[in-house]
PDB file of C-alpha atoms in Angstrom:
ATOM      1  CA  ASP J   1       0.000   0.000   0.000  1.00 56.00           C
ATOM      2  CA  GLY J   2       1.209   3.486  -0.782  1.00 66.00           C
ATOM      3  CA  GLY J   3       1.289   5.958   2.006  1.00 93.00           C
ATOM      4  CA  ILE J   4       3.139   7.697   4.794  1.00 96.00           C
ATOM      5  CA  THR J   5       4.549   5.742   7.725  1.00 97.00           C
ATOM      6  CA  GLN J   6       5.392   7.456  10.986  1.00 97.00           C
ATOM      7  CA  SER J   7       7.232   5.704  13.776  1.00 96.00           C
ATOM      8  CA  PRO J   8       7.136   5.148  16.604  1.00 96.00           C
ATOM      9  CA  LYS J   9       3.470   5.637  17.433  1.00 95.00           C
ATOM     10  CA  TYR J  10       4.326   6.581  21.028  1.00 96.00           C
ATOM     11  CA  LEU J  11       7.611   8.041  22.265  1.00 95.00           C
ATOM     12  CA  PHE J  12       8.755   9.072  25.702  1.00 93.00           C
ATOM     13  CA  ARG J  13      11.549  11.577  26.223  1.00 89.00           C
ATOM     14  CA  LYS J  14      13.484  12.341  29.338  1.00 89.00           C
ATOM     15  CA  GLU J  15      14.485  15.866  30.211  1.00 85.00           C
ATOM     16  CA  GLY J  16      17.553  16.966  28.224  1.00 86.00           C
ATOM     17  CA  GLN J  17      17.329  14.150  25.729  1.00 91.00           C
ATOM     18  CA  ASN J  18      17.170  14.413  21.946  1.00 94.00           C
ATOM     19  CA  VAL J  19      14.721  12.134  20.167  1.00 95.00           C
ATOM     20  CA  THR J  20      14.092  11.487  16.471  1.00 97.00           C
ATOM     21  CA  LEU J  21      10.729  10.868  14.869  1.00 98.00           C
ATOM     22  CA  SER J  22      10.642   8.954  11.620  1.00 98.00           C
ATOM     23  CA  CYS J  23       8.551   9.790   8.551  1.00 98.00           C
ATOM     24  CA  GLU J  24       8.801   7.635   5.421  1.00 98.00           C
ATOM     25  CA  GLN J  25       6.675   7.836   2.267  1.00 97.00           C
ATOM     26  CA  ASN J  26       6.464   5.568  -0.769  1.00 95.00           C
ATOM     27  CA  LEU J  27       4.287   7.916  -2.804  1.00 93.00           C
ATOM     28  CA  ASN J  28       7.225   9.384  -4.735  1.00 93.00           C
ATOM     29  CA  HIS J  29       6.226  12.799  -3.424  1.00 93.00           C
ATOM     30  CA  ASP J  30       8.722  15.631  -3.614  1.00 93.00           C
ATOM     31  CA  ALA J  31       7.585  17.746  -0.681  1.00 94.00           C
ATOM     32  CA  MET J  32       7.268  16.670   2.938  1.00 96.00           C
ATOM     33  CA  TYR J  33       6.020  18.532   5.997  1.00 97.00           C
ATOM     34  CA  TRP J  34       6.089  18.282   9.777  1.00 98.00           C
ATOM     35  CA  TYR J  35       3.275  19.662  11.891  1.00 98.00           C
ATOM     36  CA  ARG J  36       2.777  19.796  15.616  1.00 98.00           C
ATOM     37  CA  GLN J  37      -0.711  19.407  17.107  1.00 97.00           C
ATOM     38  CA  ASP J  38      -1.662  20.656  20.553  1.00 94.00           C
ATOM     39  CA  PRO J  39      -5.199  20.621  21.967  1.00 87.00           C
ATOM     40  CA  GLY J  40      -7.118  23.695  20.875  1.00 84.00           C
ATOM     41  CA  GLN J  41      -4.291  25.015  18.705  1.00 86.00           C
ATOM     42  CA  GLY J  42      -4.774  23.116  15.509  1.00 91.00           C
ATOM     43  CA  LEU J  43      -1.766  22.125  13.422  1.00 95.00           C
ATOM     44  CA  ARG J  44       1.309  24.326  13.369  1.00 96.00           C
ATOM     45  CA  LEU J  45       4.076  23.957  10.808  1.00 97.00           C
ATOM     46  CA  ILE J  46       7.509  23.016  12.139  1.00 98.00           C
ATOM     47  CA  TYR J  47       9.597  22.401   9.003  1.00 98.00           C
ATOM     48  CA  TYR J  48       9.034  21.495   5.397  1.00 97.00           C
ATOM     49  CA  SER J  49      11.137  20.292   2.499  1.00 97.00           C
ATOM     50  CA  GLN J  50      10.260  20.736  -1.155  1.00 93.00           C
ATOM     51  CA  ILE J  51      13.235  18.834  -2.566  1.00 93.00           C
ATOM     52  CA  VAL J  52      16.023  16.580  -1.342  1.00 95.00           C
ATOM     53  CA  ASN J  53      18.810  18.316   0.595  1.00 95.00           C
ATOM     54  CA  ASP J  54      16.722  21.425   1.112  1.00 95.00           C
ATOM     55  CA  PHE J  55      14.285  22.444   3.847  1.00 96.00           C
ATOM     56  CA  GLN J  56      12.679  25.555   5.306  1.00 97.00           C
ATOM     57  CA  LYS J  57      11.626  26.589   8.775  1.00 97.00           C
ATOM     58  CA  GLY J  58       7.979  26.795   9.576  1.00 96.00           C
ATOM     59  CA  ASP J  59       6.258  28.854  12.234  1.00 95.00           C
ATOM     60  CA  ILE J  60       7.604  26.960  15.262  1.00 96.00           C
ATOM     61  CA  ALA J  61      11.023  25.600  14.217  1.00 97.00           C
ATOM     62  CA  GLU J  62      12.887  26.523  17.412  1.00 96.00           C
ATOM     63  CA  GLY J  63      14.090  23.437  19.257  1.00 96.00           C
ATOM     64  CA  TYR J  64      13.648  21.151  16.243  1.00 97.00           C
ATOM     65  CA  SER J  65      15.915  19.989  13.426  1.00 97.00           C
ATOM     66  CA  VAL J  66      15.352  17.994  10.228  1.00 98.00           C
ATOM     67  CA  SER J  67      17.254  16.417   7.379  1.00 97.00           C
ATOM     68  CA  ARG J  68      16.243  15.376   3.864  1.00 98.00           C
ATOM     69  CA  GLU J  69      18.929  13.100   2.500  1.00 97.00           C
ATOM     70  CA  LYS J  70      16.502  10.859   0.623  1.00 97.00           C
ATOM     71  CA  LYS J  71      13.302  11.679  -1.199  1.00 97.00           C
ATOM     72  CA  GLU J  72      11.282   9.169   0.796  1.00 97.00           C
ATOM     73  CA  SER J  73      12.493  10.138   4.278  1.00 98.00           C
ATOM     74  CA  PHE J  74      12.139  13.296   6.393  1.00 98.00           C
ATOM     75  CA  PRO J  75      13.126  12.632  10.024  1.00 98.00           C
ATOM     76  CA  LEU J  76      12.411  15.199  12.743  1.00 98.00           C
ATOM     77  CA  THR J  77      14.683  15.574  15.765  1.00 97.00           C
ATOM     78  CA  VAL J  78      13.259  17.130  18.888  1.00 96.00           C
ATOM     79  CA  THR J  79      16.227  18.600  20.708  1.00 94.00           C
ATOM     80  CA  SER J  80      16.708  19.428  24.365  1.00 89.00           C
ATOM     81  CA  ALA J  81      16.230  23.080  23.406  1.00 89.00           C
ATOM     82  CA  GLN J  82      12.539  22.417  22.851  1.00 89.00           C
ATOM     83  CA  LYS J  83      11.157  23.189  26.285  1.00 87.00           C
ATOM     84  CA  ASN J  84       7.653  21.886  25.808  1.00 91.00           C
ATOM     85  CA  PRO J  85       7.827  18.969  23.366  1.00 93.00           C
ATOM     86  CA  THR J  86       4.810  17.029  24.591  1.00 95.00           C
ATOM     87  CA  ALA J  87       2.478  16.971  21.583  1.00 96.00           C
ATOM     88  CA  PHE J  88       1.169  14.943  18.671  1.00 96.00           C
ATOM     89  CA  TYR J  89       3.417  15.158  15.600  1.00 97.00           C
ATOM     90  CA  LEU J  90       2.120  14.675  12.088  1.00 97.00           C
ATOM     91  CA  CYS J  91       3.950  14.247   8.804  1.00 97.00           C
ATOM     92  CA  ALA J  92       2.469  14.984   5.364  1.00 96.00           C
ATOM     93  CA  SER J  93       3.609  14.990   1.757  1.00 95.00           C
ATOM     94  CA  THR J  94       2.632  16.172  -1.710  1.00 92.00           C
ATOM     95  CA  PRO J  95       3.970  16.033  -5.278  1.00 87.00           C
ATOM     96  CA  LEU J  96       6.041  18.844  -6.755  1.00 79.00           C
ATOM     97  CA  THR J  97       3.057  20.285  -8.588  1.00 78.00           C
ATOM     98  CA  GLY J  98       0.820  20.250  -5.543  1.00 76.00           C
ATOM     99  CA  PRO J  99      -1.859  17.942  -4.186  1.00 77.00           C
ATOM    100  CA  GLY J 100      -3.739  15.493  -6.355  1.00 77.00           C
ATOM    101  CA  ASP J 101      -7.264  14.261  -5.928  1.00 77.00           C
ATOM    102  CA  TYR J 102      -6.753  13.250  -2.308  1.00 79.00           C
ATOM    103  CA  GLY J 103      -5.207  16.354  -0.813  1.00 86.00           C
ATOM    104  CA  TYR J 104      -2.001  16.240   1.194  1.00 91.00           C
ATOM    105  CA  PRO J 105      -1.843  12.713   2.690  1.00 93.00           C
ATOM    106  CA  PHE J 106      -0.887  12.455   6.356  1.00 96.00           C
ATOM    107  CA  GLY J 107       0.802   9.807   8.440  1.00 96.00           C
ATOM    108  CA  SER J 108      -0.871   8.365  11.530  1.00 95.00           C
ATOM    109  CA  GLY J 109       1.223  10.490  13.877  1.00 96.00           C
ATOM    110  CA  THR J 110       3.654  10.125  16.774  1.00 96.00           C
ATOM    111  CA  ARG J 111       2.632  11.076  20.282  1.00 95.00           C
ATOM    112  CA  LEU J 112       5.627  12.394  22.190  1.00 95.00           C
ATOM    113  CA  THR J 113       5.526  12.689  25.960  1.00 94.00           C
ATOM    114  CA  VAL J 114       8.144  14.112  28.294  1.00 89.00           C
ATOM    115  CA  VAL J 115       8.667  11.991  31.390  1.00 86.00           C
TER     116      VAL J 115
ATOM    117  CA  ALA K   1      -0.120  35.872   5.136  1.00 81.00           C
ATOM    118  CA  GLN K   2      -2.601  33.044   5.016  1.00 90.00           C
ATOM    119  CA  SER K   3      -4.962  32.234   7.855  1.00 95.00           C
ATOM    120  CA  VAL K   4      -7.990  30.137   8.680  1.00 97.00           C
ATOM    121  CA  ALA K   5     -10.623  30.756  11.325  1.00 97.00           C
ATOM    122  CA  GLN K   6     -12.936  28.102  12.669  1.00 97.00           C
ATOM    123  CA  PRO K   7     -15.131  30.148  15.001  1.00 97.00           C
ATOM    124  CA  GLU K   8     -16.681  27.223  16.873  1.00 97.00           C
ATOM    125  CA  ASP K   9     -14.595  25.003  19.118  1.00 96.00           C
ATOM    126  CA  GLN K  10     -17.482  22.567  19.458  1.00 97.00           C
ATOM    127  CA  VAL K  11     -20.615  21.798  17.456  1.00 98.00           C
ATOM    128  CA  ASN K  12     -23.348  19.561  18.830  1.00 98.00           C
ATOM    129  CA  VAL K  13     -26.037  18.100  16.609  1.00 98.00           C
ATOM    130  CA  ALA K  14     -28.653  15.401  16.943  1.00 98.00           C
ATOM    131  CA  GLU K  15     -28.351  12.331  14.778  1.00 98.00           C
ATOM    132  CA  GLY K  16     -30.325  12.732  11.563  1.00 98.00           C
ATOM    133  CA  ASN K  17     -30.206  16.526  11.655  1.00 98.00           C
ATOM    134  CA  PRO K  18     -28.170  18.579   9.189  1.00 98.00           C
ATOM    135  CA  LEU K  19     -24.775  19.790  10.335  1.00 98.00           C
ATOM    136  CA  THR K  20     -22.596  22.765   9.452  1.00 98.00           C
ATOM    137  CA  VAL K  21     -19.015  23.369  10.517  1.00 98.00           C
ATOM    138  CA  LYS K  22     -17.873  26.896   9.734  1.00 98.00           C
ATOM    139  CA  CYS K  23     -14.619  28.067   8.189  1.00 98.00           C
ATOM    140  CA  THR K  24     -13.421  31.452   6.950  1.00 98.00           C
ATOM    141  CA  TYR K  25     -10.070  32.101   5.347  1.00 97.00           C
ATOM    142  CA  SER K  26      -7.626  34.761   4.271  1.00 96.00           C
ATOM    143  CA  VAL K  27      -5.161  34.253   1.419  1.00 93.00           C
ATOM    144  CA  SER K  28      -3.419  36.286  -1.250  1.00 89.00           C
ATOM    145  CA  GLY K  29      -4.968  35.486  -4.585  1.00 89.00           C
ATOM    146  CA  ASN K  30      -7.278  32.581  -5.248  1.00 89.00           C
ATOM    147  CA  PRO K  31      -7.619  29.963  -2.502  1.00 91.00           C
ATOM    148  CA  TYR K  32      -7.067  26.248  -2.521  1.00 92.00           C
ATOM    149  CA  LEU K  33      -9.268  24.972   0.318  1.00 95.00           C
ATOM    150  CA  PHE K  34      -9.424  21.662   2.143  1.00 96.00           C
ATOM    151  CA  TRP K  35     -11.372  19.879   4.846  1.00 98.00           C
ATOM    152  CA  TYR K  36      -9.880  17.066   6.900  1.00 97.00           C
ATOM    153  CA  VAL K  37     -11.270  14.870   9.673  1.00 97.00           C
ATOM    154  CA  GLN K  38      -9.351  13.398  12.592  1.00 96.00           C
ATOM    155  CA  TYR K  39     -10.386  10.540  14.846  1.00 93.00           C
ATOM    156  CA  PRO K  40      -8.695  10.091  18.258  1.00 88.00           C
ATOM    157  CA  ASN K  41      -4.952   9.402  18.058  1.00 83.00           C
ATOM    158  CA  ARG K  42      -5.060   9.172  14.295  1.00 88.00           C
ATOM    159  CA  GLY K  43      -3.698  11.194  11.425  1.00 90.00           C
ATOM    160  CA  LEU K  44      -5.801  13.499   9.286  1.00 94.00           C
ATOM    161  CA  GLN K  45      -8.105  12.045   6.663  1.00 95.00           C
ATOM    162  CA  PHE K  46      -8.901  14.077   3.553  1.00 95.00           C
ATOM    163  CA  LEU K  47     -12.604  14.860   3.052  1.00 96.00           C
ATOM    164  CA  LEU K  48     -12.740  17.271   0.142  1.00 96.00           C
ATOM    165  CA  LYS K  49     -11.092  20.211  -1.578  1.00 95.00           C
ATOM    166  CA  TYR K  50     -12.042  23.245  -3.612  1.00 94.00           C
ATOM    167  CA  ILE K  51      -9.936  24.617  -6.450  1.00 89.00           C
ATOM    168  CA  THR K  52     -12.215  26.309  -8.968  1.00 85.00           C
ATOM    169  CA  GLY K  53     -15.593  25.722 -10.542  1.00 86.00           C
ATOM    170  CA  ASP K  54     -18.817  24.767  -8.841  1.00 89.00           C
ATOM    171  CA  ASN K  55     -19.112  26.421  -5.443  1.00 93.00           C
ATOM    172  CA  LEU K  56     -20.610  23.267  -3.935  1.00 96.00           C
ATOM    173  CA  VAL K  57     -18.012  20.539  -3.567  1.00 95.00           C
ATOM    174  CA  LYS K  58     -18.921  16.961  -2.713  1.00 95.00           C
ATOM    175  CA  GLY K  59     -16.553  14.754  -0.767  1.00 94.00           C
ATOM    176  CA  SER K  60     -16.213  11.570   1.225  1.00 92.00           C
ATOM    177  CA  TYR K  61     -18.804  10.083   3.643  1.00 93.00           C
ATOM    178  CA  GLY K  62     -21.628  12.305   2.350  1.00 96.00           C
ATOM    179  CA  PHE K  63     -19.938  15.572   3.282  1.00 97.00           C
ATOM    180  CA  GLU K  64     -20.019  18.631   1.084  1.00 97.00           C
ATOM    181  CA  ALA K  65     -18.700  22.163   1.376  1.00 98.00           C
ATOM    182  CA  GLU K  66     -19.895  25.466   0.020  1.00 97.00           C
ATOM    183  CA  PHE K  67     -17.379  28.015  -1.204  1.00 97.00           C
ATOM    184  CA  ASN K  68     -18.413  31.659  -0.932  1.00 96.00           C
ATOM    185  CA  LYS K  69     -15.853  34.043  -2.370  1.00 94.00           C
ATOM    186  CA  SER K  70     -17.507  37.264  -1.190  1.00 95.00           C
ATOM    187  CA  GLN K  71     -17.680  36.010   2.388  1.00 96.00           C
ATOM    188  CA  THR K  72     -14.336  34.178   2.156  1.00 96.00           C
ATOM    189  CA  SER K  73     -15.999  31.129   3.644  1.00 97.00           C
ATOM    190  CA  PHE K  74     -15.852  27.401   3.050  1.00 98.00           C
ATOM    191  CA  HIS K  75     -18.387  25.793   5.373  1.00 98.00           C
ATOM    192  CA  LEU K  76     -18.598  22.025   5.706  1.00 98.00           C
ATOM    193  CA  LYS K  77     -22.070  20.506   5.570  1.00 98.00           C
ATOM    194  CA  LYS K  78     -23.884  17.205   5.730  1.00 98.00           C
ATOM    195  CA  PRO K  79     -27.648  16.773   5.238  1.00 97.00           C
ATOM    196  CA  SER K  80     -28.072  14.068   7.901  1.00 97.00           C
ATOM    197  CA  ALA K  81     -25.537  13.568  10.692  1.00 98.00           C
ATOM    198  CA  LEU K  82     -24.448  10.164  11.972  1.00 97.00           C
ATOM    199  CA  VAL K  83     -23.036   9.334  15.400  1.00 97.00           C
ATOM    200  CA  SER K  84     -19.963   8.040  13.575  1.00 96.00           C
ATOM    201  CA  ASP K  85     -19.347  11.568  12.232  1.00 97.00           C
ATOM    202  CA  SER K  86     -18.264  12.625  15.721  1.00 97.00           C
ATOM    203  CA  ALA K  87     -14.649  13.722  15.325  1.00 97.00           C
ATOM    204  CA  LEU K  88     -12.353  16.729  15.018  1.00 97.00           C
ATOM    205  CA  TYR K  89     -12.622  18.672  11.766  1.00 98.00           C
ATOM    206  CA  PHE K  90      -9.975  20.921  10.274  1.00 98.00           C
ATOM    207  CA  CYS K  91     -10.215  23.488   7.515  1.00 98.00           C
ATOM    208  CA  ALA K  92      -7.004  24.366   5.651  1.00 96.00           C
ATOM    209  CA  VAL K  93      -5.932  26.818   2.946  1.00 95.00           C
ATOM    210  CA  ARG K  94      -3.061  27.748   0.690  1.00 90.00           C
ATOM    211  CA  ALA K  95      -2.733  30.033  -2.294  1.00 85.00           C
ATOM    212  CA  LEU K  96      -3.890  28.285  -5.454  1.00 81.00           C
ATOM    213  CA  ASN K  97      -0.863  28.713  -7.704  1.00 79.00           C
ATOM    214  CA  SER K  98       1.835  28.089  -5.147  1.00 78.00           C
ATOM    215  CA  GLY K  99       3.022  24.598  -6.076  1.00 77.00           C
ATOM    216  CA  ASN K 100       3.599  22.503  -2.992  1.00 81.00           C
ATOM    217  CA  THR K 101       3.696  25.129  -0.286  1.00 87.00           C
ATOM    218  CA  PRO K 102       2.426  24.076   3.143  1.00 93.00           C
ATOM    219  CA  LEU K 103      -1.192  24.148   4.165  1.00 94.00           C
ATOM    220  CA  VAL K 104      -2.294  26.546   6.899  1.00 95.00           C
ATOM    221  CA  PHE K 105      -4.819  25.009   9.272  1.00 96.00           C
ATOM    222  CA  GLY K 106      -7.560  26.304  11.493  1.00 96.00           C
ATOM    223  CA  LYS K 107      -7.683  25.328  15.145  1.00 96.00           C
ATOM    224  CA  GLY K 108     -10.270  22.649  14.531  1.00 97.00           C
ATOM    225  CA  THR K 109     -13.907  22.116  15.451  1.00 97.00           C
ATOM    226  CA  ARG K 110     -15.018  19.165  17.507  1.00 97.00           C
ATOM    227  CA  LEU K 111     -18.263  17.731  16.184  1.00 98.00           C
ATOM    228  CA  SER K 112     -20.415  15.713  18.540  1.00 98.00           C
ATOM    229  CA  VAL K 113     -23.406  13.884  17.090  1.00 98.00           C
ATOM    230  CA  ILE K 114     -25.847  12.756  19.733  1.00 97.00           C
ATOM    231  CA  ALA K 115     -28.074   9.721  19.238  1.00 95.00           C
TER     232      ALA K 115
END
């Protein structure tokens, strides 16, 4: 099945620890996106990448880092500089020319909790 | 800058009654509009989109949305609500001719359909 796979589904982070969330897609999409979801705040853009080896900051990039070494992969690292990382993280993708008939597909998300 | 407003945090409707979830937007140029639905601890599922053409767009699960350019609105509707429609609904926008730029989301509206 084609789609976006996010792993792990649940992740626990200790204070001062960096953690990496995985996002892989087999849709041959050029662009990939990371959003953060908090209750009552909707989805906020963290980073996005329109082509391999290039990415741009979104609205809330502080405390996060990304890489785009392969077209199908866009991992997100939550660093110790992110003071309030507890949230639900969602990954999305789209072709170079923009969304097709089914919008921007999303992964099933990773719930990150600080312990 | 692009923005989306979903003025209602919560909408309650009786099963079998029509439902409306409101959305207004702001974007430079023509809009590309989307509705997504989210069930607990899941990713976003695409419902429908508007690009151009007929102002009434039909989507998945019997949902439709009405585009109104003068009111900059894109309200989601369904003639007869089901209990299974209870979920979190997001409206999103981007400029039409902007390739694969990120979507901007509203804060979401929680729909509760009561049997």
